[in-house]
Tab-separated table of C-alpha atoms and ligand atoms in Angstrom:
chain	number	residue	atom	x	y	z
W	12	MET	CA	30.178	-6.794	9.549
W	13	ILE	CA	27.318	-7.863	7.371
W	14	TYR	CA	24.470	-9.501	8.118
W	15	VAL	CA	23.464	-11.933	5.941
W	16	TRP	CA	19.794	-11.857	6.569
W	17	ASP	CA	16.502	-13.057	6.065
W	18	SER	CA	13.639	-11.408	7.079
W	19	CYS	CA	10.606	-13.681	6.322
W	20	ARG	CA	8.129	-14.118	9.424
W	21	SER	CA	8.159	-17.690	8.481
W	22	SER	CA	11.205	-18.179	7.960
W	23	GLN	CA	13.132	-21.290	9.546
W	24	THR	CA	16.323	-20.771	7.711
W	25	PRO	CA	19.533	-22.305	8.317
W	26	ASN	CA	21.408	-18.708	7.904
W	27	PHE	CA	17.953	-16.828	9.544
W	28	GLN	CA	18.741	-14.295	11.638
W	29	LYS	CA	17.078	-11.161	12.323
W	30	PRO	CA	18.569	-8.350	14.603
W	31	SER	CA	16.201	-6.115	16.712
W	32	MET	CA	15.054	-3.230	15.041
W	33	ASN	CA	17.115	-1.196	16.629
W	34	ASP	CA	19.702	-2.933	15.530
W	35	GLU	CA	21.503	-0.196	13.309
W	36	GLN	CA	23.408	-2.899	10.624
W	37	GLN	CA	20.093	-4.375	10.285
W	38	PHE	CA	19.281	-2.527	6.559
W	39	SER	CA	23.216	-3.000	5.469
W	40	MET	CA	22.926	-6.545	3.799
W	41	VAL	CA	23.933	-9.438	1.903
W	42	ARG	CA	21.149	-12.215	1.248
W	43	THR	CA	20.974	-15.254	0.122
W	44	HIS	CA	17.142	-16.659	0.242
W	45	ILE	CA	13.565	-14.767	1.265
W	46	CYS	CA	11.476	-17.101	3.465
W	47	GLY	CA	13.663	-19.872	2.908
W	48	LEU	CA	13.981	-20.083	-0.515
W	49	ARG	CA	17.232	-19.164	-2.461
W	50	VAL	CA	16.834	-16.316	-4.136
W	51	ALA	CA	19.340	-17.628	-6.601
W	52	ASP	CA	16.366	-20.282	-7.277
W	53	LEU	CA	13.901	-17.740	-7.776
W	54	VAL	CA	15.315	-15.887	-10.296
W	55	SER	CA	16.158	-18.673	-12.322
W	56	LYS	CA	12.510	-20.330	-12.048
W	57	TYR	CA	11.208	-16.707	-12.454
W	58	GLY	CA	14.047	-14.108	-14.166
W	59	THR	CA	14.040	-10.361	-13.027
W	60	PRO	CA	12.866	-7.946	-12.474
W	61	LEU	CA	10.508	-10.185	-10.273
W	62	TYR	CA	8.219	-8.774	-7.254
W	63	VAL	CA	8.085	-11.788	-4.265
W	64	TYR	CA	5.108	-11.255	-1.283
W	65	ASP	CA	5.270	-13.354	1.693
W	66	GLU	CA	2.049	-14.335	2.640
W	67	ALA	CA	3.343	-15.091	6.626
W	68	THR	CA	3.829	-11.906	7.333
W	69	ILE	CA	0.893	-10.233	5.292
W	70	LEU	CA	-1.365	-12.619	8.015
W	71	GLU	CA	0.727	-11.407	10.949
W	72	GLN	CA	0.289	-7.992	9.823
W	73	ILE	CA	-3.577	-8.718	9.431
W	74	GLU	CA	-3.386	-9.972	13.185
W	75	ALA	CA	-1.846	-7.114	14.748
W	76	LEU	CA	-4.847	-5.192	14.106
W	77	ARG	CA	-7.596	-7.581	15.069
W	78	SER	CA	-8.171	-5.105	17.949
W	79	PHE	CA	-10.411	-3.378	15.826
W	80	ASP	CA	-13.742	-4.588	15.217
W	81	TRP	CA	-13.212	-4.556	11.394
W	82	ILE	CA	-9.778	-4.526	9.138
W	83	ARG	CA	-10.218	-3.090	5.527
W	84	TYR	CA	-7.735	-3.264	2.797
W	85	ALA	CA	-6.906	-0.668	1.212
W	86	GLN	CA	-6.079	-2.874	-1.903
W	87	LYS	CA	-4.987	0.558	-3.938
W	88	ALA	CA	-1.717	-1.021	-2.331
W	89	CYS	CA	-1.109	-4.183	-3.816
W	90	SER	CA	-4.529	-5.408	-5.566
W	91	ASN	CA	-2.698	-8.873	-6.965
W	92	LEU	CA	-5.685	-11.157	-7.282
W	93	ALA	CA	-4.111	-14.232	-5.333
W	94	VAL	CA	-2.862	-12.029	-2.675
W	95	LEU	CA	-6.321	-9.970	-2.151
W	96	ASP	CA	-8.064	-13.702	-1.904
W	97	ARG	CA	-5.263	-14.634	0.899
W	98	ILE	CA	-6.749	-11.168	2.561
W	99	ARG	CA	-10.084	-11.986	1.761
W	100	ARG	CA	-10.074	-15.749	3.785
W	101	ARG	CA	-8.385	-14.422	6.614
W	102	GLY	CA	-11.857	-12.946	7.034
W	103	VAL	CA	-10.427	-8.842	6.374
W	104	LEU	CA	-12.383	-6.466	3.985
W	105	VAL	CA	-11.989	-4.084	1.340
W	106	ASP	CA	-11.812	-0.768	-0.333
W	107	ALA	CA	-11.915	0.278	-3.488
W	108	VAL	CA	-11.220	3.278	-6.005
W	109	SER	CA	-12.346	3.099	-8.817
W	110	ALA	CA	-14.312	-0.077	-10.744
W	111	GLY	CA	-11.362	-1.820	-11.563
W	112	GLU	CA	-10.749	-2.079	-7.885
W	113	ILE	CA	-13.963	-3.051	-7.064
W	114	ARG	CA	-14.344	-6.194	-9.864
W	115	ARG	CA	-10.619	-6.915	-8.704
W	116	ALA	CA	-12.625	-7.542	-5.009
W	117	LEU	CA	-16.156	-9.238	-6.439
W	118	GLU	CA	-13.236	-11.311	-8.483
W	119	VAL	CA	-11.782	-13.047	-5.983
W	120	GLY	CA	-15.312	-14.157	-3.832
W	121	TYR	CA	-16.508	-10.692	-1.477
W	122	VAL	CA	-20.141	-9.834	-1.831
W	123	PRO	CA	-21.291	-6.907	-2.615
W	124	GLU	CA	-24.075	-6.546	0.093
W	125	GLY	CA	-23.576	-7.225	4.238
W	126	ASP	CA	-23.581	-5.478	7.014
W	127	PRO	CA	-20.904	-4.421	7.409
W	128	PRO	CA	-20.302	-3.556	3.975
W	129	PRO	CA	-17.950	-5.923	2.605
W	130	ILE	CA	-16.607	-3.716	-0.055
W	131	VAL	CA	-16.720	-0.080	0.489
W	132	TYR	CA	-16.048	2.721	-2.631
W	133	THR	CA	-14.339	5.449	-1.824
W	134	ALA	CA	-13.005	7.790	-3.621
W	135	ASP	CA	-13.766	11.723	-4.393
W	136	LEU	CA	-15.769	11.395	-7.602
W	137	PHE	CA	-17.906	8.677	-9.386
W	138	ASP	CA	-16.429	8.185	-13.152
W	139	GLN	CA	-19.411	6.213	-15.208
W	140	GLU	CA	-18.081	3.260	-14.863
W	141	ALA	CA	-17.828	3.462	-11.212
W	142	LEU	CA	-21.373	4.832	-10.709
W	143	ASP	CA	-23.304	2.444	-12.869
W	144	LEU	CA	-21.136	-0.548	-10.355
W	145	VAL	CA	-21.906	0.732	-7.571
W	146	VAL	CA	-25.254	1.464	-8.514
W	147	GLU	CA	-26.246	-2.034	-9.860
W	148	ARG	CA	-24.358	-3.967	-7.608
W	149	ASN	CA	-25.739	-2.174	-5.433
W	150	ILE	CA	-21.919	-1.302	-3.521
W	151	HIS	CA	-21.640	0.509	0.038
W	152	VAL	CA	-20.828	4.041	-1.222
W	153	ASN	CA	-18.625	5.975	1.036
W	154	CYS	CA	-18.743	9.548	-0.360
W	155	GLY	CA	-15.562	12.247	-0.037
W	156	SER	CA	-17.136	14.958	-2.399
W	157	PRO	CA	-20.725	16.734	-2.714
W	158	GLU	CA	-21.256	16.037	-5.516
W	159	MET	CA	-21.071	12.093	-5.287
W	160	ILE	CA	-24.252	12.272	-2.637
W	161	ASP	CA	-26.120	14.245	-5.908
W	162	GLN	CA	-25.233	11.841	-8.306
W	163	LEU	CA	-25.630	9.237	-6.146
W	164	GLY	CA	-28.639	10.139	-4.996
W	165	SER	CA	-30.288	10.398	-8.520
W	166	ARG	CA	-29.852	7.028	-8.818
W	167	VAL	CA	-31.583	5.318	-6.336
W	168	GLN	CA	-32.866	6.445	-2.574
W	169	GLY	CA	-33.559	4.601	0.652
W	170	ARG	CA	-29.733	4.015	1.201
W	171	GLU	CA	-26.920	4.026	3.490
W	172	ILE	CA	-23.839	6.187	2.574
W	173	THR	CA	-20.979	7.176	4.923
W	174	LEU	CA	-18.962	10.585	4.124
W	175	ARG	CA	-15.518	10.756	3.984
W	176	ILE	CA	-14.156	13.943	5.553
W	177	ASN	CA	-11.079	16.334	5.593
W	178	PRO	CA	-11.095	16.963	9.129
W	179	GLY	CA	-8.784	20.368	8.320
W	180	PHE	CA	-5.221	19.460	8.780
W	181	GLY	CA	-2.906	15.966	7.121
W	182	HIS	CA	0.276	14.324	7.193
W	183	GLY	CA	1.779	12.100	5.148
W	184	HIS	CA	5.271	10.671	4.960
W	185	SER	CA	5.749	13.159	1.691
W	186	GLN	CA	3.143	16.411	1.524
W	187	LYS	CA	2.089	14.447	-2.082
W	188	THR	CA	0.766	11.426	0.342
W	189	ASN	CA	-0.972	14.345	2.829
W	190	THR	CA	-4.987	13.912	2.041
W	191	GLY	CA	-5.947	16.368	4.286
W	192	GLY	CA	-6.058	20.572	4.554
W	193	PRO	CA	-6.920	23.069	2.414
W	194	GLN	CA	-3.889	21.586	-0.127
W	195	SER	CA	-5.793	18.598	-0.468
W	196	LYS	CA	-8.534	17.446	-2.753
W	197	HIS	CA	-9.615	14.938	-0.850
W	198	GLY	CA	-12.776	14.089	1.496
W	199	ILE	CA	-15.489	16.705	2.103
W	200	TRP	CA	-14.329	19.810	4.222
W	201	HIS	CA	-15.225	19.443	7.611
W	202	GLU	CA	-17.673	22.835	7.241
W	203	ASP	CA	-19.204	21.483	4.491
W	204	LEU	CA	-20.976	19.061	6.476
W	205	ALA	CA	-24.004	20.471	7.754
W	206	ASP	CA	-24.546	20.507	3.450
W	207	CYS	CA	-23.980	17.795	3.238
W	208	LEU	CA	-26.741	15.954	5.729
W	209	GLU	CA	-28.763	18.404	4.044
W	210	ARG	CA	-28.310	16.843	0.740
W	211	SER	CA	-28.185	13.786	1.858
W	212	ARG	CA	-31.511	14.264	3.537
W	213	SER	CA	-32.989	15.389	0.388
W	214	HIS	CA	-32.379	12.500	-2.262
W	215	GLY	CA	-33.389	10.165	0.869
W	216	LEU	CA	-30.254	9.058	2.054
W	217	LYS	CA	-29.158	7.924	5.202
W	218	ILE	CA	-25.599	9.350	6.009
W	219	SER	CA	-24.581	6.105	8.806
W	220	GLY	CA	-21.197	6.174	9.323
W	221	LEU	CA	-17.835	8.938	9.075
W	222	HIS	CA	-14.590	7.724	7.826
W	223	MET	CA	-11.281	9.716	7.823
W	224	HIS	CA	-8.494	9.002	6.254
W	225	ILE	CA	-5.668	12.470	6.947
W	226	GLY	CA	-2.580	11.192	4.818
W	227	SER	CA	-0.081	7.640	4.174
W	228	GLY	CA	2.838	7.001	6.626
W	229	THR	CA	1.918	9.118	8.961
W	230	ASP	CA	3.431	9.831	12.451
W	231	LEU	CA	1.061	8.878	15.521
W	232	GLY	CA	0.694	12.670	17.314
W	233	HIS	CA	-0.942	13.178	13.749
W	234	LEU	CA	-3.486	10.065	13.900
W	235	SER	CA	-3.708	10.545	17.367
W	236	GLN	CA	-5.768	14.104	16.527
W	237	VAL	CA	-7.988	12.986	14.173
W	238	VAL	CA	-9.909	11.091	16.707
W	239	GLY	CA	-10.659	14.048	18.770
W	240	ALA	CA	-11.934	15.829	14.559
W	241	MET	CA	-14.029	13.087	14.595
W	242	GLU	CA	-16.202	13.688	18.013
W	243	SER	CA	-16.551	16.650	16.983
W	244	MET	CA	-17.830	15.414	13.091
W	245	ALA	CA	-19.509	12.199	15.130
W	246	ARG	CA	-21.522	14.347	17.362
W	247	GLU	CA	-22.770	16.957	14.121
W	248	VAL	CA	-24.115	13.904	12.590
W	249	GLY	CA	-25.517	12.873	15.745
W	250	PRO	CA	-27.671	8.845	16.739
W	251	GLN	CA	-27.766	8.114	13.069
W	252	ILE	CA	-24.231	7.133	13.436
W	253	THR	CA	-23.241	3.987	13.195
W	254	SER	CA	-19.625	3.639	12.284
W	255	LEU	CA	-16.950	4.947	12.671
W	256	SER	CA	-13.233	4.577	9.941
W	257	ALA	CA	-10.141	5.256	11.193
W	258	GLY	CA	-8.540	5.538	7.689
W	259	GLY	CA	-5.372	4.176	7.173
W	260	GLY	CA	-1.969	6.007	7.275
W	261	LEU	CA	-0.130	3.641	9.672
W	262	SER	CA	3.204	3.390	8.882
W	263	ILE	CA	6.301	0.336	9.383
W	264	PRO	CA	9.240	1.266	9.276
W	265	TYR	CA	11.832	1.320	6.332
W	266	GLN	CA	14.861	2.722	7.123
W	267	GLU	CA	17.199	2.394	11.128
W	268	GLY	CA	15.559	4.594	13.854
W	269	GLU	CA	11.945	4.197	12.428
W	270	SER	CA	9.742	2.361	15.571
W	271	ARG	CA	6.994	0.394	15.384
W	272	VAL	CA	3.546	1.605	15.539
W	273	ASP	CA	2.125	1.318	18.787
W	274	ILE	CA	-0.751	-0.059	17.788
W	275	SER	CA	-2.707	-0.811	20.991
W	276	GLY	CA	-1.998	2.517	22.396
W	277	TYR	CA	-3.615	3.844	18.787
W	278	PHE	CA	-6.687	1.362	19.244
W	279	GLU	CA	-7.149	3.014	22.468
W	280	LEU	CA	-7.565	6.425	21.926
W	281	TRP	CA	-10.372	5.039	18.811
W	282	ASP	CA	-11.866	2.433	21.309
W	283	GLY	CA	-12.542	5.583	24.229
W	284	LEU	CA	-14.263	7.577	21.653
W	285	ARG	CA	-16.364	5.143	19.981
W	286	ARG	CA	-17.575	3.905	24.048
W	287	SER	CA	-18.844	7.096	24.545
W	288	LEU	CA	-20.523	7.940	21.512
W	289	ALA	CA	-22.074	3.914	21.843
W	290	LYS	CA	-22.993	4.847	25.256
W	291	GLU	CA	-24.568	8.562	24.668
W	292	TRP	CA	-26.396	7.074	21.748
W	293	GLY	CA	-27.173	3.699	23.426
W	294	HIS	CA	-26.099	1.351	20.495
W	295	PRO	CA	-23.423	-0.458	19.185
W	296	ILE	CA	-21.209	1.672	17.402
W	297	ARG	CA	-18.272	-0.335	14.361
W	298	LEU	CA	-14.502	0.498	14.584
W	299	GLU	CA	-13.199	0.233	11.094
W	300	ILE	CA	-9.336	0.207	10.018
W	301	GLU	CA	-8.520	1.115	6.869
W	302	PRO	CA	-4.870	-0.209	5.955
W	303	GLY	CA	-2.467	-0.300	2.528
W	304	ARG	CA	1.155	0.005	3.770
W	305	TYR	CA	0.760	-1.779	7.358
W	306	LEU	CA	-0.321	-5.200	5.818
W	307	LEU	CA	1.445	-5.105	2.534
W	308	ALA	CA	4.712	-2.952	3.196
W	309	GLU	CA	6.960	-5.682	4.567
W	310	SER	CA	5.925	-8.525	2.944
W	311	GLY	CA	7.330	-7.397	-0.292
W	312	PHE	CA	11.622	-7.716	-2.301
W	313	LEU	CA	12.115	-6.660	-5.655
W	314	ILE	CA	14.907	-8.281	-6.591
W	315	ALA	CA	16.302	-7.121	-10.275
W	316	GLU	CA	19.536	-7.806	-11.542
W	317	ILE	CA	22.791	-5.366	-11.639
W	318	ARG	CA	23.736	-4.838	-15.897
W	319	ALA	CA	26.278	-2.391	-15.116
W	320	VAL	CA	28.944	-1.308	-12.311
W	321	LYS	CA	29.367	2.143	-13.355
W	322	ARG	CA	31.724	4.758	-12.452
W	323	MET	CA	30.800	8.575	-13.216
W	324	GLY	CA	33.365	10.862	-11.489
W	325	GLU	CA	32.992	10.209	-7.485
W	326	ASN	CA	30.503	8.367	-7.420
W	327	THR	CA	30.144	4.511	-8.282
W	328	PHE	CA	26.663	3.360	-10.211
W	329	TYR	CA	24.852	-0.567	-9.870
W	330	LEU	CA	22.580	-0.372	-12.587
W	331	LEU	CA	19.911	-2.771	-12.340
W	332	ASP	CA	17.281	-4.089	-14.767
W	333	ALA	CA	14.845	-2.945	-12.512
W	334	GLY	CA	13.746	0.664	-12.820
W	335	PHE	CA	11.339	3.183	-11.490
W	336	ASN	CA	9.534	1.099	-14.155
W	337	ASN	CA	9.077	-1.336	-11.461
W	338	LEU	CA	9.292	0.997	-8.521
W	339	ALA	CA	8.176	5.077	-8.626
W	340	ARG	CA	8.110	5.730	-4.381
W	341	PRO	CA	11.673	6.650	-4.414
W	342	ILE	CA	11.419	9.208	-7.622
W	343	LEU	CA	7.944	10.154	-6.675
W	344	TYR	CA	8.657	10.824	-2.485
W	345	GLY	CA	12.205	10.258	-2.432
W	346	ALA	CA	11.189	7.309	-0.508
W	347	TYR	CA	13.665	4.664	1.092
W	348	HIS	CA	13.699	1.438	0.889
W	349	PRO	CA	16.557	-1.356	1.969
W	350	MET	CA	18.659	-3.045	-0.092
W	351	SER	CA	20.819	-5.870	-0.009
W	352	VAL	CA	22.334	-7.759	-2.293
W	353	VAL	CA	22.679	-11.305	-3.409
W	354	PRO	CA	26.247	-13.026	-3.894
W	355	ALA	CA	25.975	-14.553	-6.914
W	356	SER	CA	27.178	-17.787	-4.957
W	357	GLY	CA	25.713	-18.381	-2.112
W	358	GLU	CA	28.322	-18.940	0.569
W	359	ASP	CA	30.441	-16.314	-0.523
W	360	THR	CA	28.787	-13.492	2.223
W	361	ALA	CA	32.191	-12.074	2.631
W	362	ARG	CA	31.764	-8.527	1.234
W	363	PRO	CA	33.479	-5.073	2.216
W	364	LEU	CA	31.176	-2.489	1.955
W	365	ARG	CA	31.230	0.806	-0.607
W	366	ASP	CA	29.016	3.349	-1.196
W	367	VAL	CA	27.139	2.986	-3.803
W	368	VAL	CA	24.219	4.742	-5.893
W	369	VAL	CA	22.145	2.936	-7.692
W	370	GLY	CA	19.848	3.028	-10.415
W	371	GLY	CA	17.470	1.797	-13.304
W	372	PRO	CA	17.624	0.562	-17.350
W	373	LEU	CA	15.420	3.843	-18.050
W	374	CYS	CA	15.825	6.552	-20.179
W	375	GLU	CA	15.553	9.238	-17.044
W	376	SER	CA	18.242	10.617	-14.949
W	377	GLY	CA	15.632	10.220	-12.117
W	378	ASP	CA	15.172	6.654	-12.661
W	379	ILE	CA	17.066	6.593	-8.874
W	380	PHE	CA	16.512	4.340	-6.609
W	381	THR	CA	18.557	6.172	-3.646
W	382	GLN	CA	17.873	9.358	-4.390
W	383	GLU	CA	16.333	11.867	-1.700
W	384	GLU	CA	12.687	13.775	-2.293
W	385	GLY	CA	13.775	16.668	-4.461
W	386	GLY	CA	15.413	14.356	-7.065
W	387	PHE	CA	18.867	14.652	-4.956
W	388	VAL	CA	21.113	10.963	-5.764
W	389	ARG	CA	22.255	9.780	-2.714
W	390	THR	CA	24.935	6.639	-2.245
W	391	ARG	CA	24.068	3.731	0.348
W	392	SER	CA	26.217	1.638	2.040
W	393	LEU	CA	25.724	-1.399	-0.265
W	394	PRO	CA	28.363	-4.762	-0.193
W	395	ASP	CA	30.160	-4.843	-2.560
W	396	ALA	CA	28.877	-6.466	-6.104
W	397	ARG	CA	29.286	-7.757	-9.388
W	398	VAL	CA	27.423	-7.893	-12.792
W	399	GLY	CA	25.407	-10.931	-13.098
W	400	GLU	CA	24.623	-10.561	-8.600
W	401	HIS	CA	21.746	-9.831	-8.096
W	402	VAL	CA	20.128	-6.846	-5.562
W	403	VAL	CA	17.029	-7.216	-3.342
W	404	ILE	CA	14.947	-4.032	-2.881
W	405	GLU	CA	12.618	-4.639	0.413
W	406	CYS	CA	9.565	-3.642	2.303
W	407	ALA	CA	8.264	-3.061	-1.484
W	408	GLY	CA	4.813	-5.107	-1.233
W	409	ALA	CA	2.759	-1.642	-0.659
W	410	TYR	CA	3.084	0.653	-3.691
W	411	GLY	CA	5.412	-0.902	-5.653
W	412	PHE	CA	3.930	-3.298	-8.281
W	413	VAL	CA	1.371	-1.036	-8.475
W	414	MET	CA	2.044	1.852	-9.037
W	415	GLY	CA	4.137	0.880	-12.811
W	416	SER	CA	4.095	1.107	-15.962
W	417	ASN	CA	5.253	0.415	-19.043
W	418	TYR	CA	7.685	3.766	-19.947
W	419	ASN	CA	10.361	2.766	-21.702
W	420	SER	CA	8.550	-0.516	-23.249
W	421	LYS	CA	9.049	-2.769	-19.764
W	422	PRO	CA	7.405	-5.432	-19.544
W	423	MET	CA	5.469	-5.543	-15.568
W	424	ALA	CA	7.082	-7.768	-13.597
W	425	ALA	CA	6.273	-11.494	-12.935
W	426	GLU	CA	5.072	-11.503	-8.941
W	427	VAL	CA	5.574	-14.809	-6.938
W	428	LEU	CA	3.434	-15.105	-3.639
W	429	ILE	CA	5.237	-17.695	-1.443
W	430	VAL	CA	2.627	-19.748	0.848
W	431	GLY	CA	3.409	-22.103	3.228
W	432	GLY	CA	7.430	-22.074	2.039
W	433	THR	CA	6.254	-22.836	-1.843
W	434	PRO	CA	6.425	-20.062	-4.427
W	435	HIS	CA	3.307	-19.343	-6.786
W	436	LEU	CA	3.892	-17.197	-9.760
W	437	VAL	CA	0.623	-15.318	-9.787
W	438	ARG	CA	1.838	-12.543	-12.240
W	439	SER	CA	3.174	-13.608	-15.302
W	440	ARG	CA	5.886	-11.704	-16.462
W	441	GLN	CA	3.818	-9.403	-19.558
W	442	THR	CA	4.885	-9.828	-23.152
W	443	PHE	CA	5.310	-8.249	-25.742
W	444	GLU	CA	2.360	-9.082	-27.510
W	445	ASP	CA	0.483	-7.769	-23.783
W	446	LEU	CA	2.584	-4.712	-24.298
W	447	ILE	CA	1.160	-3.649	-27.776
W	448	ARG	CA	-2.488	-4.739	-27.651
W	449	GLY	CA	-4.898	-2.753	-28.146
W	450	GLU	CA	-2.740	-0.484	-30.762
W	451	SER	CA	-3.424	-0.334	-34.299
W	452	ILE	CA	-1.135	0.763	-37.401
W	453	LEU	CA	-3.311	3.105	-39.771
W	454	ASP	CA	-3.278	1.909	-43.051
W	455	ILE	CA	-3.428	4.733	-44.522
W	456	ASP	CA	-0.729	7.098	-46.530
Q	505	LLP	N1	-8.429	4.645	2.857
Q	505	LLP	C1	-8.267	5.941	2.144
Q	505	LLP	C2	-8.877	6.334	1.700
Q	505	LLP	C3	-6.771	5.742	0.442
Q	505	LLP	O1	-6.602	6.777	0.327
Q	505	LLP	C4	-5.265	5.262	1.216
Q	505	LLP	C5	-4.160	5.820	1.039
Q	505	LLP	C6	-5.423	3.919	2.282
Q	505	LLP	C7	-6.582	4.519	3.499
Q	505	LLP	C8	-4.421	2.954	2.438
Q	505	LLP	O2	-3.182	3.874	3.366
Q	505	LLP	P1	-2.107	3.542	3.965
Q	505	LLP	O3	-2.674	2.750	5.078
Q	505	LLP	O4	-1.468	2.772	2.854
Q	505	LLP	O5	-1.353	4.680	4.464
Q	505	LLP	N2	1.802	5.737	-3.304
Q	505	LLP	C9	2.058	6.493	-2.011
Q	505	LLP	C10	0.702	6.366	-0.912
Q	505	LLP	C11	-0.588	7.062	-1.325
Q	505	LLP	C12	-2.080	5.856	-0.403
Q	505	LLP	C13	-2.196	7.136	-1.526
Q	505	LLP	N3	-4.283	6.280	-0.083
Q	505	LLP	C14	3.411	5.951	-1.370
Q	505	LLP	O6	3.995	5.076	-1.983
Q	505	LLP	O7	3.534	5.937	-0.249
């Protein structure tokens, strides 16, 4: 049995049939529509490879986190201006890790100053451009190294800053997304807090809050430990603290057997800490959460065309016109993304399953979407498909397009945002001229 499934939250399509998250067949499917729109129509209008995002899914994920005082979107997950703007309109604040991300936030109408600060620069260092920008535009800084305190303090006095603390432990879906503990470069080491308090004082900077982000794709067990670590750090700083940030890290179910995060249980833990400190110190404490993946992952689809169906010994390969230049998560982390096949004729959905390897066009053996961490190629049970048909790589909205590259001189894909059932092109496909802009041939022998 193969499901014909349109997973979009907004979907009211005739073929809408959403199995429960535990249904073991959920992740093996034929798909004809995305959010009520025929994939074939999207492809003929915009071409492939194509990223498609569903606004309704993003908004639903935002609503699920409203118990926190403030949601601050980690735009590194997907920083397309149109996406950022839709999120801003829902009263969600934004995080930035570079001058470019600060500029994106300003571009869509986030104002630099406010309480809480609409834009926060969280990083482990300043490059010259970022330092100049946070100084000139009065952007709030969440310092991830003692040097950031010194470098900011030598330019401005009297500002509030927050500190990103590495509590000495971390966890992620991959070791590469673990941002805590001694192997991580991120944050101020917890034992250096006293030194950083002193540095800040000497520069006339006031530490008004603490932040911890121990990794991405983290489980609730590890995330919950952060609350205890935050408590002892907050007590060390004392009542000058008016805000706490739980960071991001919330996962989403990418495959069968993975469950949804219990947001209310997680919130209770943080709220408990916040309440007890607020009571003790006699002033309110703002509680922020900083998700990237949780808001975007499930909203995004990467559509690609099958250009070859190749047999190599016992393996059959579906080779797509999208590769790790479009979606790097499988080659980087062995990340699993659900996939579905789009039949050339919308009605032709009765396809047998076959075990296939799915790869891309790049001249590199690792350009495989069905691999495990370490580069081990795996097969995936997918509906039988032919050249010219399409594959939709699902749950690709977070860390998808943004981690793309021009490797092999491939242009960056186009991006479409569906709002209220209507598709809008929000980034056109790069052209060859875009690709070579800024390069020059030397006029010398
Ligand atoms: N806050 C800070 C300071 C971060 O460094 C990150 C992610 C987030 C929030 C958001 O984390 P999230 O809620 O998305 O887990 N490329 C990897 C993920 C890298 C995450 C980097 N920092 C992936 O594709 O899994």
